[in-house]
Short mmCIF file of C-alpha atoms and ligand atoms in Angstrom, two decimals:
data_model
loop_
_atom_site.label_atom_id
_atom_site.label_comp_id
_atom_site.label_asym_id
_atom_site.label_seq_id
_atom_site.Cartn_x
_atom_site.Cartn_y
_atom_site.Cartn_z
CA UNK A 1 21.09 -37.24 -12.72
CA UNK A 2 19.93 -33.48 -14.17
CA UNK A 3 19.32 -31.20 -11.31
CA UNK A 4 15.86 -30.07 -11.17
CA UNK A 5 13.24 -29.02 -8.98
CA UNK A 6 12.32 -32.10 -6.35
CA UNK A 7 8.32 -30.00 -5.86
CA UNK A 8 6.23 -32.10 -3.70
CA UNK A 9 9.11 -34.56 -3.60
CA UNK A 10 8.80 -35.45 0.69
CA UNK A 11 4.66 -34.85 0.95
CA UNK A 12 2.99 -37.80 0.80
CA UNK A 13 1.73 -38.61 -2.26
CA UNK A 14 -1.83 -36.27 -3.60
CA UNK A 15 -0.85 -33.36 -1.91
CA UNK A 16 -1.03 -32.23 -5.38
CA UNK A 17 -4.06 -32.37 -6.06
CA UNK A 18 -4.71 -31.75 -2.38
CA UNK A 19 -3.57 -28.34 -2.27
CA UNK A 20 -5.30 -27.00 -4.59
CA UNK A 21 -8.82 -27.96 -2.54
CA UNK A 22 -7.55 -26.93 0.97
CA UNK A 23 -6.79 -23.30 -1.16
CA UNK A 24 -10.46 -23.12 -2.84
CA UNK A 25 -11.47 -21.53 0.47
CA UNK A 26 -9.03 -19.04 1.00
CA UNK A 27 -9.10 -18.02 -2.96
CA UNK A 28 -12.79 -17.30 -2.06
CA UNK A 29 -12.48 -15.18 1.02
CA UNK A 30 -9.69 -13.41 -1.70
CA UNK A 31 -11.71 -12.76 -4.63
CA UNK A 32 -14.95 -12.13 -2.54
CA UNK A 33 -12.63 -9.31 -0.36
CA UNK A 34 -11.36 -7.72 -3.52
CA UNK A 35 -14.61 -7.52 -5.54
CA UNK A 36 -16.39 -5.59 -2.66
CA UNK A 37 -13.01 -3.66 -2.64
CA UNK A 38 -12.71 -2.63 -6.26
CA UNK A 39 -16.85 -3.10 -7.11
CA UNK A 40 -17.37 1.16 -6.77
CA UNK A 41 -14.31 1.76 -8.35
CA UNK A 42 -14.42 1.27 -12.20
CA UNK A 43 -10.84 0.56 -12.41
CA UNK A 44 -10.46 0.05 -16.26
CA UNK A 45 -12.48 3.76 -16.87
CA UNK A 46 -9.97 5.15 -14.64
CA UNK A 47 -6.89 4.07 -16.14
CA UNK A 48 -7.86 5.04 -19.17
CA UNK A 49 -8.97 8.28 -18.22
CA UNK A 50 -6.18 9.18 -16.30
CA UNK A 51 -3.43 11.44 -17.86
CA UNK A 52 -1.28 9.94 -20.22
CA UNK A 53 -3.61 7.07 -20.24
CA UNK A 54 -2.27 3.48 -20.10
CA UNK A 55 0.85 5.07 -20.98
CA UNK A 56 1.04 7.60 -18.08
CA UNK A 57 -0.04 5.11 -15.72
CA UNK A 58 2.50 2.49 -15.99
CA UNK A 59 5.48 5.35 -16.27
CA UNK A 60 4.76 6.58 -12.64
CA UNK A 61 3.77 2.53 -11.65
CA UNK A 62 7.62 2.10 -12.83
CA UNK A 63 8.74 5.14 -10.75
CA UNK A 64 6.74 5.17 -7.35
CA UNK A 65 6.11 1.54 -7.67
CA UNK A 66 8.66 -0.69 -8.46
CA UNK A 67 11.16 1.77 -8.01
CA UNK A 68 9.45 2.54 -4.90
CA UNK A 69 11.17 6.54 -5.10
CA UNK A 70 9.34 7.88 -2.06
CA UNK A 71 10.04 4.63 0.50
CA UNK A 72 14.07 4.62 -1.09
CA UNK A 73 14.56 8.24 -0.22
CA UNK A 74 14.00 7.87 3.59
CA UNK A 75 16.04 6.17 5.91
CA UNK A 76 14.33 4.05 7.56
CA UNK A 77 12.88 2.99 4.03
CA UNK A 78 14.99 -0.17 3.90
CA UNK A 79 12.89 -2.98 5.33
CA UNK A 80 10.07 -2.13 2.71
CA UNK A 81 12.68 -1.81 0.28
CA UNK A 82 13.85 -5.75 1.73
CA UNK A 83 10.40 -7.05 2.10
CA UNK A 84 9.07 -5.36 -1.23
CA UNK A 85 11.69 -7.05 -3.57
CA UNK A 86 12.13 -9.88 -1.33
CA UNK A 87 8.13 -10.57 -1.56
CA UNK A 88 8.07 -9.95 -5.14
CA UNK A 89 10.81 -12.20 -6.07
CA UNK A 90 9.18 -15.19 -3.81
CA UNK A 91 5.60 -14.90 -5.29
CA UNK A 92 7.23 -14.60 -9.07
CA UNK A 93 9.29 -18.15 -7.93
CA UNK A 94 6.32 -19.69 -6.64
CA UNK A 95 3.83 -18.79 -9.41
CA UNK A 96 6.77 -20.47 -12.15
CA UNK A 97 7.48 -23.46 -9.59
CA UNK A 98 3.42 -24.06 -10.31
CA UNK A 99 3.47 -23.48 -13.94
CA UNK A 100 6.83 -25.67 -14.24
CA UNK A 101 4.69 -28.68 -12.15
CA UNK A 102 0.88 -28.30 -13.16
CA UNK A 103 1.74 -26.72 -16.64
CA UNK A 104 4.69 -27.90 -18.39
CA UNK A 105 5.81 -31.36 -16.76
CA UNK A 106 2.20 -32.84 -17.89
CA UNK A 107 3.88 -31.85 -21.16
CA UNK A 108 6.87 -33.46 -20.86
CA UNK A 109 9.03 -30.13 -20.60
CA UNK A 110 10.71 -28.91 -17.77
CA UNK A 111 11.35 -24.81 -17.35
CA UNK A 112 13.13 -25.64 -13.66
CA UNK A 113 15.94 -28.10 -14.82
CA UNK A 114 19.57 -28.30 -15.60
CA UNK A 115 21.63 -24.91 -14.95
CA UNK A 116 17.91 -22.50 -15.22
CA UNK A 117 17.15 -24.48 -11.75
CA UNK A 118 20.58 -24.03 -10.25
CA UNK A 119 20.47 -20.48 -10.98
CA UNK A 120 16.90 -20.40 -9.59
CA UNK A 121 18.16 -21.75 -6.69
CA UNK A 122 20.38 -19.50 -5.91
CA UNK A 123 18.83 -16.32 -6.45
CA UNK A 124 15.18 -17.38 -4.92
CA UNK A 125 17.96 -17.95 -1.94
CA UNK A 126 19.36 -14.71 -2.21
CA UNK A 127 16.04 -12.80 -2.42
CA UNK A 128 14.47 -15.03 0.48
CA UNK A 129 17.48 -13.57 2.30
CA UNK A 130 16.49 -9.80 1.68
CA UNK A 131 12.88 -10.50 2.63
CA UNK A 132 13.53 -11.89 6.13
CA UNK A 133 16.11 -9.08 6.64
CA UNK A 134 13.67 -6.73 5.41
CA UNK A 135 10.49 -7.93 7.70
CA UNK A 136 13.25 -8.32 10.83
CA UNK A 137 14.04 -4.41 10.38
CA UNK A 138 9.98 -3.92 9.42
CA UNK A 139 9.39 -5.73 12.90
CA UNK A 140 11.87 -3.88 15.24
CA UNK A 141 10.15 -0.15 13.82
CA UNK A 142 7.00 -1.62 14.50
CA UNK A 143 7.65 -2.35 17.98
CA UNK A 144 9.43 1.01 18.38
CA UNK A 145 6.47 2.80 16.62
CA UNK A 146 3.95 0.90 18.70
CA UNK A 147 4.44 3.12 21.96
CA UNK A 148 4.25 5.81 19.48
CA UNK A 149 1.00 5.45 18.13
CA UNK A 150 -2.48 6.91 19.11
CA UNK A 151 -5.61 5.03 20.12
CA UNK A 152 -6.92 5.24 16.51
CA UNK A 153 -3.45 3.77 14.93
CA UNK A 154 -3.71 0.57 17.07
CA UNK A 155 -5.63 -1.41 14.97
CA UNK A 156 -3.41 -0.79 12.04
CA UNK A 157 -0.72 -1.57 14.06
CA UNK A 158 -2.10 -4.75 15.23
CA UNK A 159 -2.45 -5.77 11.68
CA UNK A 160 0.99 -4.92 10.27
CA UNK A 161 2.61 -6.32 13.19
CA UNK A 162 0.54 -9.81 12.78
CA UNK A 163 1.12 -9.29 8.96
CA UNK A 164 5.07 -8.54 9.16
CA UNK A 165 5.47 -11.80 11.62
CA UNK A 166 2.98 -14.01 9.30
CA UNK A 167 5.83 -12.93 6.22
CA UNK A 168 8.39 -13.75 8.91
CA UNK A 169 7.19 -17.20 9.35
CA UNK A 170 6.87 -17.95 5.78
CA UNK A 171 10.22 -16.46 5.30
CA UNK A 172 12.33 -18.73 8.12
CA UNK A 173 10.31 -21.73 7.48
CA UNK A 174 11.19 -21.68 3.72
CA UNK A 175 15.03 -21.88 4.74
CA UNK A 176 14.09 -24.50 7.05
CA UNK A 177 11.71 -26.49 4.73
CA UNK A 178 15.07 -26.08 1.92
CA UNK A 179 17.50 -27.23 4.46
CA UNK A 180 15.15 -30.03 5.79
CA UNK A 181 15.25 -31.50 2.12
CA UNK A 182 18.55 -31.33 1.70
CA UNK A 183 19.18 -32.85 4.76
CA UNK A 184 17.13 -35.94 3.81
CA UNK A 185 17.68 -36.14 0.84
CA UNK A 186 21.75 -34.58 0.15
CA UNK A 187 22.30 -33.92 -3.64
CA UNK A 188 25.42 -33.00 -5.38
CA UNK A 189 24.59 -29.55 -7.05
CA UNK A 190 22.90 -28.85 -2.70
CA UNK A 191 25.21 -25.95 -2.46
CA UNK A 192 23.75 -23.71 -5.10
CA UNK A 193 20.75 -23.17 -2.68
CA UNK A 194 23.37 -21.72 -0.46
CA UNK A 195 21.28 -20.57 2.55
CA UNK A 196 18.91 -24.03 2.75
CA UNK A 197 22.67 -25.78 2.51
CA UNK A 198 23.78 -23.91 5.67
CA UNK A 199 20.33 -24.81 7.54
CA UNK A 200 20.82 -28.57 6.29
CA UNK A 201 24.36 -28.51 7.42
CA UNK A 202 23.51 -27.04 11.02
CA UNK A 203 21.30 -29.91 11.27
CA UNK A 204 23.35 -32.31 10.57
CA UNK A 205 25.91 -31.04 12.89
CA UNK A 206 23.99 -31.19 15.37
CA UNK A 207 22.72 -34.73 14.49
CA UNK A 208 19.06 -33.46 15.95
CA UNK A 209 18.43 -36.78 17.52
CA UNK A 210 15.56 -38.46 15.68
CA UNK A 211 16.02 -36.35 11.80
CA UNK A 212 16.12 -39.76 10.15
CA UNK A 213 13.04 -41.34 11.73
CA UNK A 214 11.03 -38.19 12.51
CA UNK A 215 12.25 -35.51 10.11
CA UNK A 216 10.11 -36.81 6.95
CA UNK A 217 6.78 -36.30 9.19
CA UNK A 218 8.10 -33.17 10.47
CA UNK A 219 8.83 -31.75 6.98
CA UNK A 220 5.25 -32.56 6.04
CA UNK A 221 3.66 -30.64 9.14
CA UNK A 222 6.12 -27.72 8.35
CA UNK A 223 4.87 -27.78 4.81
CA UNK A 224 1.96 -27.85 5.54
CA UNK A 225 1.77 -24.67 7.91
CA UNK A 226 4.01 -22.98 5.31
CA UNK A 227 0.98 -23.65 2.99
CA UNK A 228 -1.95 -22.84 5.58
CA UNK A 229 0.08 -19.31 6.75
CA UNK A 230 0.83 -18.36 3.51
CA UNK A 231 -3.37 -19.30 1.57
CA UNK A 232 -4.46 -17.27 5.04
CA UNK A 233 -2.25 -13.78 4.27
CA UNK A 234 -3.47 -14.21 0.55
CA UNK A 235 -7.18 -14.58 1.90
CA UNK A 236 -6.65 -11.78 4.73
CA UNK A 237 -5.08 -9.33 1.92
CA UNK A 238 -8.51 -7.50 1.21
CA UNK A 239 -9.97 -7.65 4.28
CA UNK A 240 -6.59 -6.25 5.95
CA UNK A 241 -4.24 -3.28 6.42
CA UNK A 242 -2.23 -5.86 3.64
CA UNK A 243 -4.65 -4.43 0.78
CA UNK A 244 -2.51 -1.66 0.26
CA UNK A 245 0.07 -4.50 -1.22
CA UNK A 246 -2.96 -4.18 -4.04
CA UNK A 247 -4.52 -0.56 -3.73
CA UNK A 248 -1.13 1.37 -3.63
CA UNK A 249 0.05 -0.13 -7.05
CA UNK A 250 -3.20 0.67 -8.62
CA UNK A 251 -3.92 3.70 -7.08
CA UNK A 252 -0.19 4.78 -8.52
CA UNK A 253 -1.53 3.70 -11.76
CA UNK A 254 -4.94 5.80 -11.62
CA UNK A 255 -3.69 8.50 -10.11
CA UNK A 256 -4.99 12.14 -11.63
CA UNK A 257 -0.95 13.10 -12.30
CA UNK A 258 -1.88 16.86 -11.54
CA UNK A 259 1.21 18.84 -10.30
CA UNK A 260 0.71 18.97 -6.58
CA UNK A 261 -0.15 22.48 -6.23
CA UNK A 262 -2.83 21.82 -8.50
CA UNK A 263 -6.01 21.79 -6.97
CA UNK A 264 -9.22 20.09 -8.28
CA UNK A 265 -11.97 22.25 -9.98
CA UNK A 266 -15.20 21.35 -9.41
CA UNK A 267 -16.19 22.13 -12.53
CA UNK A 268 -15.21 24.22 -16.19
CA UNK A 269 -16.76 27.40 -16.42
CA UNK A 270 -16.73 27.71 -19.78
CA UNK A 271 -18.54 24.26 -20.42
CA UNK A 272 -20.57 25.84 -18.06
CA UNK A 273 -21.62 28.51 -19.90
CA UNK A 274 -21.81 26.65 -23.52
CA UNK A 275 -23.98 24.20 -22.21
CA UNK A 276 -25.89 26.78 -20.40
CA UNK A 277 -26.83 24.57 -17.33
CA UNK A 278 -25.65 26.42 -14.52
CA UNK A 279 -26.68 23.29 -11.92
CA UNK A 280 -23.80 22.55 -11.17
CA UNK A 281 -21.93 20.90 -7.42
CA UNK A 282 -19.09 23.00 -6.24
CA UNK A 283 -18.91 21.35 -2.91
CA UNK A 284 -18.74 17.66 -1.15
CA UNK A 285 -20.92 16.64 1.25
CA UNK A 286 -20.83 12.80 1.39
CA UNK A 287 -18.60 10.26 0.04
CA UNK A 288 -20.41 9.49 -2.71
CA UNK A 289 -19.62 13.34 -4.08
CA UNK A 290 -15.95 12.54 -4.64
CA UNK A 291 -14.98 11.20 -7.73
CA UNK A 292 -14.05 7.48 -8.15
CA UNK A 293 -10.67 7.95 -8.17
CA UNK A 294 -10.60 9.54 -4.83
CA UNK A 295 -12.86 7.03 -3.54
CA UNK A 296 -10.32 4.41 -4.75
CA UNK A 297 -7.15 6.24 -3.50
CA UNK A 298 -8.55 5.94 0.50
CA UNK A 299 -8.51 2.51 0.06
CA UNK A 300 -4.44 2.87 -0.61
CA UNK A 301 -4.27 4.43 2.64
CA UNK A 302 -1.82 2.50 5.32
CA UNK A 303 -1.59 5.30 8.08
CA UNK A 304 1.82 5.61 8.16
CA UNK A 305 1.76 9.39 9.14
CA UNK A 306 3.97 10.88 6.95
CA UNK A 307 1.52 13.49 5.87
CA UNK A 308 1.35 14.14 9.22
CA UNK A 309 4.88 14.32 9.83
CA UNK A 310 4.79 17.23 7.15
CA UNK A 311 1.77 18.83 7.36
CA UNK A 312 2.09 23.04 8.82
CA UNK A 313 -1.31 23.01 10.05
CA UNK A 314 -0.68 20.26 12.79
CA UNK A 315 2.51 21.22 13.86
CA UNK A 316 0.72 24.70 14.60
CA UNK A 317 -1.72 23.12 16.11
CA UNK A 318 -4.97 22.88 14.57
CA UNK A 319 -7.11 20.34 14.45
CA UNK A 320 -6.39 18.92 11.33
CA UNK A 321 -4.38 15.68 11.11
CA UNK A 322 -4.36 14.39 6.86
CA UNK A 323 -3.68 11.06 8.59
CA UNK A 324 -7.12 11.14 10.77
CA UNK A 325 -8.97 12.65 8.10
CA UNK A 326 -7.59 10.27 5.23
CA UNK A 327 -8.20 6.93 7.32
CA UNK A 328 -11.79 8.72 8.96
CA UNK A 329 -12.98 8.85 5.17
CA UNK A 330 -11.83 4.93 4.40
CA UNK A 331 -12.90 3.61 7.65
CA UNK A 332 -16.69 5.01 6.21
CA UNK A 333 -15.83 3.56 2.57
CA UNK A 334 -15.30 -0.08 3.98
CA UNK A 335 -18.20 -0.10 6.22
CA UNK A 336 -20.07 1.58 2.85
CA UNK A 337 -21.14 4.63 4.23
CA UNK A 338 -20.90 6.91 1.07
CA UNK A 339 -24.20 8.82 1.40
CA UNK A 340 -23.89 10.09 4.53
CA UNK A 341 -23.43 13.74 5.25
CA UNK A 342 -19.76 13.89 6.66
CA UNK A 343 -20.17 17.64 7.59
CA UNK A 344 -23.73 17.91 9.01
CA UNK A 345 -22.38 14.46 11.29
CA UNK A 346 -19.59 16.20 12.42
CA UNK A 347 -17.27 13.67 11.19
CA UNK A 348 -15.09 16.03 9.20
CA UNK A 349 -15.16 19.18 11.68
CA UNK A 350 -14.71 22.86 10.23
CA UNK A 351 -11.85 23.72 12.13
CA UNK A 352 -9.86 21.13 10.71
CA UNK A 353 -11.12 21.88 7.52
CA UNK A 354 -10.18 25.31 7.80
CA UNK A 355 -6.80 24.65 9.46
CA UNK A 356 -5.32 23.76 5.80
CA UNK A 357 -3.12 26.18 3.95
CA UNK A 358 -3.14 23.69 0.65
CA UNK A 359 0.56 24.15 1.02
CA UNK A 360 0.36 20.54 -0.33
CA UNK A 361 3.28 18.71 1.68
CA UNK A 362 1.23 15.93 2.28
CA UNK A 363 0.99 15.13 -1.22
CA UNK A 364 4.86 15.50 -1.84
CA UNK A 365 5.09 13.27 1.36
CA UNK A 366 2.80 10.21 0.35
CA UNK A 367 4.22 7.14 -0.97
CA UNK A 368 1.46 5.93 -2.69
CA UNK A 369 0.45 9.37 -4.30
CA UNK A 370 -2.61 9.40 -2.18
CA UNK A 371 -3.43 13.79 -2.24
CA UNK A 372 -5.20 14.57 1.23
CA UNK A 373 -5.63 17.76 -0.11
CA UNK A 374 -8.21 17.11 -2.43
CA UNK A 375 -10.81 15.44 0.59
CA UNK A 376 -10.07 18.87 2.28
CA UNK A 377 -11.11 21.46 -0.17
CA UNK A 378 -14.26 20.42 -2.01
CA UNK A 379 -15.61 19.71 1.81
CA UNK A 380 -14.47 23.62 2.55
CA UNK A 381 -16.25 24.72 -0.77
CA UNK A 382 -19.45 22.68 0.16
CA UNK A 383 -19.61 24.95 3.83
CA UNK A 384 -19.29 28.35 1.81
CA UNK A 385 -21.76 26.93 0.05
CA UNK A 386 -23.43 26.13 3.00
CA UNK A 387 -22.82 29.64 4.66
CA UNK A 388 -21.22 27.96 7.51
CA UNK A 389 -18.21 30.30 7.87
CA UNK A 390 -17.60 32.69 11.23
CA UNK A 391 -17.38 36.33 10.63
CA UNK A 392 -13.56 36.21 9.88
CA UNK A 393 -13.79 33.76 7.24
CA UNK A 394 -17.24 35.68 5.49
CA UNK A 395 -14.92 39.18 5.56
CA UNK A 396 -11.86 37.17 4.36
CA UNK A 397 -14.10 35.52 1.16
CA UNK A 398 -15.82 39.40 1.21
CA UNK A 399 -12.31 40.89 0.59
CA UNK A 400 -10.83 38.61 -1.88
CA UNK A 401 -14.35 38.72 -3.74
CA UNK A 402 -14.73 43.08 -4.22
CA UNK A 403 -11.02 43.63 -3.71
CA UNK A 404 -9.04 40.44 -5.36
CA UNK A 405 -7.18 40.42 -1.79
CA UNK A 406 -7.28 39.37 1.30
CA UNK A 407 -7.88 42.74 3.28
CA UNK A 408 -10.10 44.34 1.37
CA UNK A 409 -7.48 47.32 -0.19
CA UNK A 410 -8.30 49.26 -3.04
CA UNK A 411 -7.03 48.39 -6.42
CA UNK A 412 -5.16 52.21 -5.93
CA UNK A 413 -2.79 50.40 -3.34
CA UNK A 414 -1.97 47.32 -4.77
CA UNK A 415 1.08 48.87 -5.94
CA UNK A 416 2.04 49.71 -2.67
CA UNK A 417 1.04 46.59 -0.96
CA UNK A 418 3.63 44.51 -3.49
CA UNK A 419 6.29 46.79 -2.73
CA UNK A 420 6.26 45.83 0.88
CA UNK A 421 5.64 41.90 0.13
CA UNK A 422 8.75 42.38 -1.87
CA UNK A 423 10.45 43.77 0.83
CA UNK A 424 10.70 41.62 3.71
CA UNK A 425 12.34 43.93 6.27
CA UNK A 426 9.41 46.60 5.98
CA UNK A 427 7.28 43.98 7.08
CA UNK A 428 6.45 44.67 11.06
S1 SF4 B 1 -2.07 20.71 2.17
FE1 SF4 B 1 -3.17 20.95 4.10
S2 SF4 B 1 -3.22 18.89 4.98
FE2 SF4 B 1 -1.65 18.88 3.39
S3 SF4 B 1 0.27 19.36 4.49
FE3 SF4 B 1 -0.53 21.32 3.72
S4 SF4 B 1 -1.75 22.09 5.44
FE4 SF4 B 1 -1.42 19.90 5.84
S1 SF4 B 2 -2.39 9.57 3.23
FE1 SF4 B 2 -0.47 8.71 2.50
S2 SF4 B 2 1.10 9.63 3.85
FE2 SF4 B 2 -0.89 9.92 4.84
S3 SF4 B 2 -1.11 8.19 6.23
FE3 SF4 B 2 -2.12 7.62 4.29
S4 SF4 B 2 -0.51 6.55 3.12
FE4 SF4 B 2 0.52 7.65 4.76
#
């Protein structure tokens, strides 16, 4: 007999067709989730607007996505790094098992057969093997981070930690399902799905008392949780602390690609002038006065903190947190709050507005290229626009507006002021 892929080979017979109804529900809550998700966004115009185009897009995709540079660099990076691959590498398998069964056997042809399905075998093995090492590294950090984390990270936490043991499940009861089958049903070319072999060897070792008479039911009630776990993550994804599975990949992809010192400009002067309408928005306000793209980019957000862990202004103390002000601004997205005014609500407070030095860390720092900068400033230029500065800040604009620096010197001692910038130990 040819080796090939036994799928729906100990579920009674229908589950087939089955399946595919019991999913229609959870396919809905998906697709529902993600078009209220992506509806404001105008993905496509964003792409294609961003630099480089297509082109630019998929190059940093490759690099901060599949690559994943900023996660590999840090060393406690690995269980993503497990759990990315490992995910990736399931979800490709199971999307060809399905176009191997409902595609190509109708047709009489057979992708998953012979010495492709062996090798199949053994690598869908290998890569289930780096996922559940992956999420069992992701789950001891979360339980270490969870006495770690403030009121206002608990929720996320909740939802990684049910997320993380949800992959978990799916992970360990694939082995189990593979060695369940083998067990059953032995075949010669068994060992090339080396892990499921070990589990269907264990089992047999142990001769679990009643695997001939009850192990065909209990395969189908295994399956069928497999199934129900795995529709209810895909259903959850929008809806969850899991959409940045979807947002960080595309928000990679639409990202501006500015250098990170770069800051946004409200607006071109010189189109300004030429077009000779001078009403023109320096400032935010309200959601709905960022761009798209920055709109999008919150929803990328997974509050992992290591703008935070960066960021000068909160490790002097201020009251600025990126994190808090990144996740403040999506939390009001998802409910659909974009018109309110963030400053006059006290939502985004001045001092932590005014506690950033643009230094930009936090957008070095991100791993999915989210820029917390950019929420920061246009809401500062909107409160000089406003007049809401103290008298420090209205001398401090004063100076740098007559004198082009910050203490108001006279052009005659520039010279001497960069002397003694350039020499450090003149400075008191
Ligand atoms: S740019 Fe602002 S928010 Fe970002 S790290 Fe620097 S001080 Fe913090
Ligand atoms: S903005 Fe980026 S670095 Fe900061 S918490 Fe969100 S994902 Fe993490």
């Amino acid at each position: 007999m040819d080796p090939s892929r036994p799928t729906f080979g100990l579920v009674p017979q229908g589950t087939d067709v089955l399946i595919y109804l019991v999913f229609a529900p959870f396919a809905v809550a998906f697709l529902a989730g993600l078009y209220l998700r992506l509806r404001a966004s105008g993905l496509a115009r964003l792409v294609a607007a961003g630099p480089g185009g297509l082109g630019g897009g998929l190059r940093r995709l490759l690099v901060f996505g599949l690559m994943q540079r900023r996660v590999a660099g840090r060393p406690r990076g690995w269980p993503h790094i497990g759990i990315f691959y490992g995910f990736a590498a399931l979800l490709a398998g199971t999307t060809v098992v399905a176009i191997d069964w409902d595609l190509l056997r109708p047709l009489g042809f057979r992708l998953l057969a012979g010495a492709r399905y062996l090798w199949f075998e053994a690598l869908l093995d290998a890569l289930g093997l780096v996922f559940v090492a992956g999420l069992l590294g992701a789950l001891a950090w979360r339980l270490v981070r969870w006495r770690r984390a403030g009121p206002d990270q608990r929720r996320m936490q909740w939802q990684f930690l049910l997320l993380v043991l949800g992959l978990l499940y799916l992970g360990i009861t694939g082995f189990v399902l593979e060695g369940l089958r083998l067990a059953l049903h032995p075949v010669p070319w068994g060992g090339w799905s080396f892990a499921g072999f070990r589990v269907a060897q264990a089992l047999q070792s142990l001769q679990a008392p009643g695997l001939p008479g009850h192990g065909p039911a209990l395969y189908v009630v295994l399956w069928w949780t497999h199934a129900v776990v795995a529709f209810t993550l895909i259903a959850a994804l929008p809806w969850s602390a899991f959409l940045h599975s979807l947002a960080g990949p595309l928000n990679i992809l639409v990202h501006p690609g500015r250098p990170k010192l770069a800051l946004d400009a409200p607006f071109d002067l010189r189109e300004v002038e030429a077009s000779g309408n001078f009403d023109v928005k320096a400032g935010a306000a309200a959601l709905a006065d960022l761009g798209a793209a920055q709109r999008f980019a919150l929803l990328a957000c997974t509050n992992c903190g290591r703008c935070d862990e960066v960021c000068p202004a909160l490790a002097s103390g201020t009251a600025l947190s990126p994190r808090r002000l990144v996740q403040g601004l999506r939390a009001s997205l998802l409910a659909g709050d974009v018109k309110t005014d963030l400053l006059a609500c006290g939502a985004l407070p001045a001092a932590a507005l005014w506690g950033c030095t643009t230094c930009a860390a936090c957008v070095e720092a991100c791993p999915v290229l989210i820029r917390p900068v950019d929420y920061i400033v246009p809401f500062r230029r909107e409160l000089v626009t406003r007049q809401q500065l103290d008298k420090r800040q209205i001398e401090f604009l004063g100076n740098l507006g007559r004198s082009l620096n910050p203490y108001g010197l006279p052009a005659t001692q520039r010279a001497r002021l960069a002397a003694e910038l350039a020499s450090p130990q003149e400075v008191p």
